Structures are given as structure tokens and as C-alpha cells.
Amino acid sequence: MSASLPRTRVGVWLIGARGSVATTAVAGCAAVAAGLQPPTGMVTETPPFADSGLPPLASLVFGGHDTTDCPLPKRAEELAADGVLPHGLPAAVAAELAAADAEIRPGGPAPGDTRSTERLIAAFTADIQDFVRRGRLERAVVVNVASTEPAADGADLPPSSLYAAAALRAGCGYVNFTPSTGLHHPALAAVAATAGAPYAGRDGKTGQTLLRSVLGPMFAQRALDVRAWSGTNLLGGGDGAALADPAAAAAKNAGKERVLADTLGGSPQGEVHIDDVPALGDWKTAWDHIAFDGFLGTRMILQTIWQGCDSALAAPLVLDLARLTLRAHESGIRGPLTDLGFYFKDPVGQAPSALGEQYAALVRFGQRLREAV
């Protein structure tokens, strides 16, 4: 089932386009646009953004890069079987899934790929530009939703940075929803500084860190002394496998710890442990144990348990970010989108870490876009 297509269409190019988050975003966009499902979890569908000129969901055209060959319709069926997507939804939006799958190109570099950095960036750029040209799209945004890679080590650009460079070279907006390096590589500093398009990131805030960005300010505002803050993540699916690599886990945890340091004014004792539990599939459990002192040094404990589906938490945020970045680009806004820090663990620019302050900045950004209509 398809919604009527608007005259103006814009592109969303997904890095990791056949993964769980990307599949959920594509299927979810089609379902909401057709009125099959409500836009639960999409902040851009709430009243503060009603008149901000955001592109309609029905105007979004999807494509992307991936290193796997499982077709999107099949991946959607797997997610439905696991309870991530509603039963029957893959069949209802089969045409949209197939159309997006037809626009997915091989990613890389694959093992044994001998192409130089420049040739890889040029090839990825050409794929994005071809997508925009053939689809007669007004503009496009590149969103990285691939698995977490280890932190960059040395001068060589990791895959996430190759894609980021290609996005800006293609004249597209860029969003890094992962903890991977992306535009943060020193070799891309000049590229980012002279970007002719907007960019945002990094590391989408979907669960444990979302809670930390609320609870951290609470302790600080109530003058309660946090002595220790420890956590455990149980993850399945591709994310759990990727984060079984200690280097990738370290990149992921850096954002979690940064939120506490920023909101508490210092780093308490404790750390986050990440365990790969394949049987959990796309579901995750995050547990936090917070030790704090109250009046007269009374020792107390707060524990939280977050159990959720990572793809269902992330997909609406990906759609929000795509729409906001596309609209910013249309409005002539360039460079870092600091006001989108609400969505990230490690936002670009000097942004607050407390969720309430971040939300206020996001609403102001929506007003700015509204005034540009």
C-alpha cells in the first residue's frame, strides 16, 4: 500500500542499508505515510514542528550502501518474525521495500579491495550522485546506521569516514547515527570546516544514555553526590556481535561516560560492560546501578532496567534526523547542526548534555526552520 507521491522528492541514503535499523526505518516510513501505523516515537510529528516545512514522509526516497546481500523484503520478514515489525507489515509495504532495495549499492572496502582512499570516496560519491540524478531528487541526506567500528587508529580513513567524505563531496547533508569516526577524523577537518551542506552526529541516543541524560541532571540539580555509576548492556543481533570487539565497545562507551561527566561535573566510579547475547536478537537490556549520598552522608541506591528493541527505538530518530537535515539544507544552513544534540550521545559543537536543555534547543531549531518557510 502506498501513499500518494508528492511532486517534490528528496533522498535518504543509508549506510548499512540492509541492517535492522535501516529496514525498520524504510518499512516504518512507508507504514506511517500510508496511514497504516501512527508516528509513535517521531518527535518531528509533534506540534512544535508542525509548521517547520519538513519534507513529508511520503516524499522520502531510500537507497544506500551495504556489504550484505539479503534483500530488504526478506530482512523485514525476519524482523516481523522476531516481533520487531508488526505482523503483516512487510507484505503491506513490500513495494516500498523492494524499491529501496533496488537502490542499494555494494559498500566497502571489502576484504582484498585494493582501491585507494581517493578511488573509494569517488566511487561512493558517484553512487550517491547517480541516486539523486536518476530519482530526480531535490536533494539528499546520507545517514550512517552501520555497525559500530573501532576507533580510528592512524592516518588511514576507516569506512565511516570514507562515506562521510563522499556525502559532503556529493553535496549532501550527513548524519552519523553511530559512534564510528565519520567526520571526526583529523584528515577530514578541512572538509568539515568548508562543508557546503549541514551535518550532525554522532552516536544516536536511544536507551541507556537517554536515561543518563535525564537522571544525571536530576542528581546535580538536587545536590545529591553520585559516588558510583555502573552499567551493563546485554545485546543481540549485529550490534552485539560488533560490540564484542573491545575496541568497538570502547568507542560506544565513550559517549555514555561523556554524558555523565558533563551533567554531573565529574566522572563517578564505575564503567559500562557490554555482553553479546545472540539469542536476544534485536532486543537489548540495559541495567544501571547508581550509588549516591544524601543529606548527612546517608548512602542510597537507584537501579534502572531498560528493556527495548533497538531498531524500533532508533528508526523514528533516523527519520527525524533525515527530515530535519534535509529541511536545514533547503534553508541554506551549512556546517554542524549543534541544535540536534537531543538525538546524540556525542553531538557536534558545544551542545548541552542534559536532555531538557537539548529539547529546548531542538524546539528553537524548529522555530528557525519555520521562519525560513
XYZ file of N, CA and C in Angstrom, residues 15 38 46 168 203 208 224 236 363:
27
model
N 23.779 4.269 5.078
C 24.973 3.429 5.165
C 24.638 2.295 6.132
N 0.636 4.708 13.475
C 0.839 6.078 13.978
C 2.337 6.388 14.049
N 5.327 15.917 16.208
C 4.641 16.540 17.337
C 4.375 18.021 17.018
N 29.637 14.603 1.689
C 29.843 16.030 1.507
C 30.331 16.347 0.096
N 26.488 9.140 17.252
C 26.039 8.102 18.175
C 24.634 8.386 18.714
N 19.952 3.511 27.208
C 20.657 3.714 28.467
C 21.149 5.157 28.616
N 22.695 16.060 45.049
C 22.988 14.732 45.573
C 24.321 14.264 44.991
N 21.926 -8.356 21.458
C 21.956 -9.416 20.462
C 22.129 -8.816 19.087
N 13.563 22.534 19.822
C 12.328 23.274 19.544
C 12.650 24.639 18.941
